[in-house]
mmCIF file of C-alpha atoms in Angstrom:
data_model
loop_
_atom_site.group_PDB
_atom_site.id
_atom_site.type_symbol
_atom_site.label_atom_id
_atom_site.label_comp_id
_atom_site.label_asym_id
_atom_site.label_seq_id
_atom_site.Cartn_x
_atom_site.Cartn_y
_atom_site.Cartn_z
ATOM 1 C CA GLN A 1 3.975 0.899 -14.757
ATOM 2 C CA VAL A 2 1.312 1.946 -16.206
ATOM 3 C CA GLN A 3 0.223 5.543 -15.970
ATOM 4 C CA LEU A 4 -3.132 7.510 -17.478
ATOM 5 C CA VAL A 5 -3.078 11.054 -16.440
ATOM 6 C CA GLU A 6 -6.082 13.195 -17.016
ATOM 7 C CA SER A 7 -7.127 16.732 -17.407
ATOM 8 C CA GLY A 8 -9.434 19.753 -18.976
ATOM 9 C CA GLY A 9 -12.056 19.818 -17.203
ATOM 10 C CA GLY A 10 -14.271 22.156 -15.102
ATOM 11 C CA LEU A 11 -17.280 24.577 -15.167
ATOM 12 C CA VAL A 12 -18.922 25.215 -17.491
ATOM 13 C CA GLN A 13 -22.662 26.343 -18.694
ATOM 14 C CA ALA A 14 -25.240 24.664 -20.568
ATOM 15 C CA GLY A 15 -24.006 24.528 -24.231
ATOM 16 C CA GLY A 16 -20.604 25.070 -23.998
ATOM 17 C CA SER A 17 -17.648 23.130 -24.308
ATOM 18 C CA LEU A 18 -14.297 21.365 -22.758
ATOM 19 C CA ARG A 19 -11.657 19.038 -24.186
ATOM 20 C CA LEU A 20 -10.415 16.395 -22.010
ATOM 21 C CA SER A 21 -6.729 14.895 -22.377
ATOM 22 C CA CYS A 22 -5.575 11.476 -21.056
ATOM 23 C CA VAL A 23 -1.594 11.531 -21.872
ATOM 24 C CA VAL A 24 -1.111 7.599 -21.195
ATOM 25 C CA SER A 25 2.876 6.069 -20.571
ATOM 26 C CA GLY A 26 4.134 2.871 -19.828
ATOM 27 C CA ILE A 27 2.416 1.072 -22.876
ATOM 28 C CA THR A 28 3.213 1.105 -26.686
ATOM 29 C CA PHE A 29 -0.204 3.161 -26.588
ATOM 30 C CA ARG A 30 -0.937 3.111 -30.381
ATOM 31 C CA PHE A 31 -1.874 -0.715 -29.927
ATOM 32 C CA PHE A 32 -4.629 0.169 -27.041
ATOM 33 C CA THR A 33 -8.068 0.786 -27.402
ATOM 34 C CA MET A 34 -8.952 3.908 -25.106
ATOM 35 C CA ASN A 35 -12.260 3.619 -23.296
ATOM 36 C CA TRP A 36 -13.212 7.434 -21.497
ATOM 37 C CA TYR A 37 -15.819 6.704 -18.143
ATOM 38 C CA ARG A 38 -17.753 8.704 -16.324
ATOM 39 C CA GLN A 39 -19.851 8.483 -12.788
ATOM 40 C CA VAL A 40 -20.900 9.315 -10.208
ATOM 41 C CA PRO A 41 -20.577 8.849 -6.434
ATOM 42 C CA GLY A 42 -23.237 5.442 -5.523
ATOM 43 C CA LYS A 43 -24.219 4.817 -9.366
ATOM 44 C CA GLU A 44 -21.603 2.752 -11.247
ATOM 45 C CA ARG A 45 -19.459 3.801 -14.416
ATOM 46 C CA GLU A 46 -20.758 4.395 -17.841
ATOM 47 C CA LEU A 47 -18.855 3.470 -20.449
ATOM 48 C CA VAL A 48 -18.950 6.602 -22.526
ATOM 49 C CA ALA A 49 -16.443 6.538 -25.888
ATOM 50 C CA LYS A 50 -14.714 4.129 -26.606
ATOM 51 C CA VAL A 51 -11.225 4.874 -29.872
ATOM 52 C CA ASN A 52 -9.419 1.397 -30.669
ATOM 53 C CA SER A 53 -6.214 1.648 -32.185
ATOM 54 C CA GLY A 54 -7.472 2.046 -35.682
ATOM 55 C CA ALA A 55 -8.684 5.272 -34.290
ATOM 56 C CA THR A 56 -13.067 3.749 -34.722
ATOM 57 C CA THR A 57 -14.616 5.532 -32.401
ATOM 58 C CA GLN A 58 -18.239 4.079 -29.970
ATOM 59 C CA TYR A 59 -20.492 5.908 -28.645
ATOM 60 C CA THR A 60 -22.946 5.463 -25.794
ATOM 61 C CA ALA A 61 -26.565 7.077 -27.163
ATOM 62 C CA SER A 62 -27.038 9.770 -24.044
ATOM 63 C CA VAL A 63 -23.603 11.714 -25.716
ATOM 64 C CA LYS A 64 -23.748 10.285 -29.718
ATOM 65 C CA ASP A 65 -23.542 13.383 -31.770
ATOM 66 C CA ARG A 66 -21.817 16.473 -29.189
ATOM 67 C CA PHE A 67 -19.085 13.911 -27.682
ATOM 68 C CA THR A 68 -15.770 13.287 -29.951
ATOM 69 C CA THR A 69 -13.317 11.459 -29.499
ATOM 70 C CA SER A 70 -9.935 11.548 -31.094
ATOM 71 C CA ARG A 71 -6.445 9.614 -30.454
ATOM 72 C CA ASP A 72 -2.580 11.270 -31.441
ATOM 73 C CA ASN A 73 -0.927 8.300 -31.675
ATOM 74 C CA ALA A 74 2.951 10.642 -31.606
ATOM 75 C CA LYS A 75 1.708 12.062 -28.052
ATOM 76 C CA ASN A 76 0.362 9.455 -26.720
ATOM 77 C CA THR A 77 -2.728 11.105 -25.382
ATOM 78 C CA VAL A 78 -6.639 10.753 -26.433
ATOM 79 C CA TYR A 79 -9.135 13.463 -26.230
ATOM 80 C CA LEU A 80 -12.592 14.156 -25.279
ATOM 81 C CA GLN A 81 -14.226 16.763 -27.124
ATOM 82 C CA MET A 82 -17.673 17.247 -25.466
ATOM 83 C CA ASN A 83 -20.636 19.772 -27.210
ATOM 84 C CA SER A 84 -23.376 20.724 -26.097
ATOM 85 C CA LEU A 85 -23.160 19.485 -22.669
ATOM 86 C CA LYS A 86 -26.185 19.218 -20.631
ATOM 87 C CA PRO A 87 -26.734 19.851 -17.397
ATOM 88 C CA GLU A 88 -26.320 15.647 -16.460
ATOM 89 C CA ASP A 89 -22.901 15.255 -18.563
ATOM 90 C CA THR A 90 -22.320 16.741 -15.182
ATOM 91 C CA ASP A 91 -19.758 13.255 -13.799
ATOM 92 C CA VAL A 92 -16.061 12.178 -13.143
ATOM 93 C CA TYR A 93 -14.825 11.607 -16.514
ATOM 94 C CA TYR A 94 -11.820 8.523 -16.264
ATOM 95 C CA CYS A 95 -10.101 7.382 -19.201
ATOM 96 C CA ASN A 96 -8.784 3.247 -19.275
ATOM 97 C CA THR A 97 -7.408 1.558 -20.981
ATOM 98 C CA VAL A 98 -6.706 -2.116 -20.781
ATOM 99 C CA LEU A 99 -3.600 -4.716 -21.155
ATOM 100 C CA LEU A 100 -3.518 -8.153 -20.113
ATOM 101 C CA SER A 101 -6.475 -8.493 -18.271
ATOM 102 C CA THR A 102 -5.420 -5.751 -15.816
ATOM 103 C CA SER A 103 -7.318 -1.926 -15.471
ATOM 104 C CA TYR A 104 -5.727 1.090 -15.493
ATOM 105 C CA TRP A 105 -7.187 4.499 -15.093
ATOM 106 C CA GLY A 106 -6.652 7.661 -14.462
ATOM 107 C CA GLN A 107 -7.216 10.134 -11.633
ATOM 108 C CA GLY A 108 -10.480 11.325 -13.008
ATOM 109 C CA THR A 109 -11.656 14.773 -13.582
ATOM 110 C CA GLN A 110 -14.517 16.854 -12.340
ATOM 111 C CA VAL A 111 -16.687 17.915 -15.690
ATOM 112 C CA THR A 112 -19.710 20.132 -13.931
ATOM 113 C CA VAL A 113 -22.169 21.486 -15.885
ATOM 114 C CA SER A 114 -24.846 24.537 -14.325
ATOM 115 C CA LEU A 115 -27.609 25.932 -15.956
#
């Protein structure tokens, strides 16, 4: 079955950096667009970044020039490098992919940015 496992979250001071990883199994990873979402309780999940099979990336405006997503097809892994972190980046971050109209999610990893 399709599995996505995130890691790399934690507590960091404002201005700091974190790198999230998401290891994927159960699909031919290199063919799939990989998405990063974030969510706080009570709010809608927000698409933060995505990388397609050709490694073309897109970002939401609030993270552009601070976050970078990339993929390593040999490791079935997608990354989210987060720099210049702000308190408003505090959220649970999820990786996601869609297979045959079914959306698959990782378990989420907490990112907390303190002042």
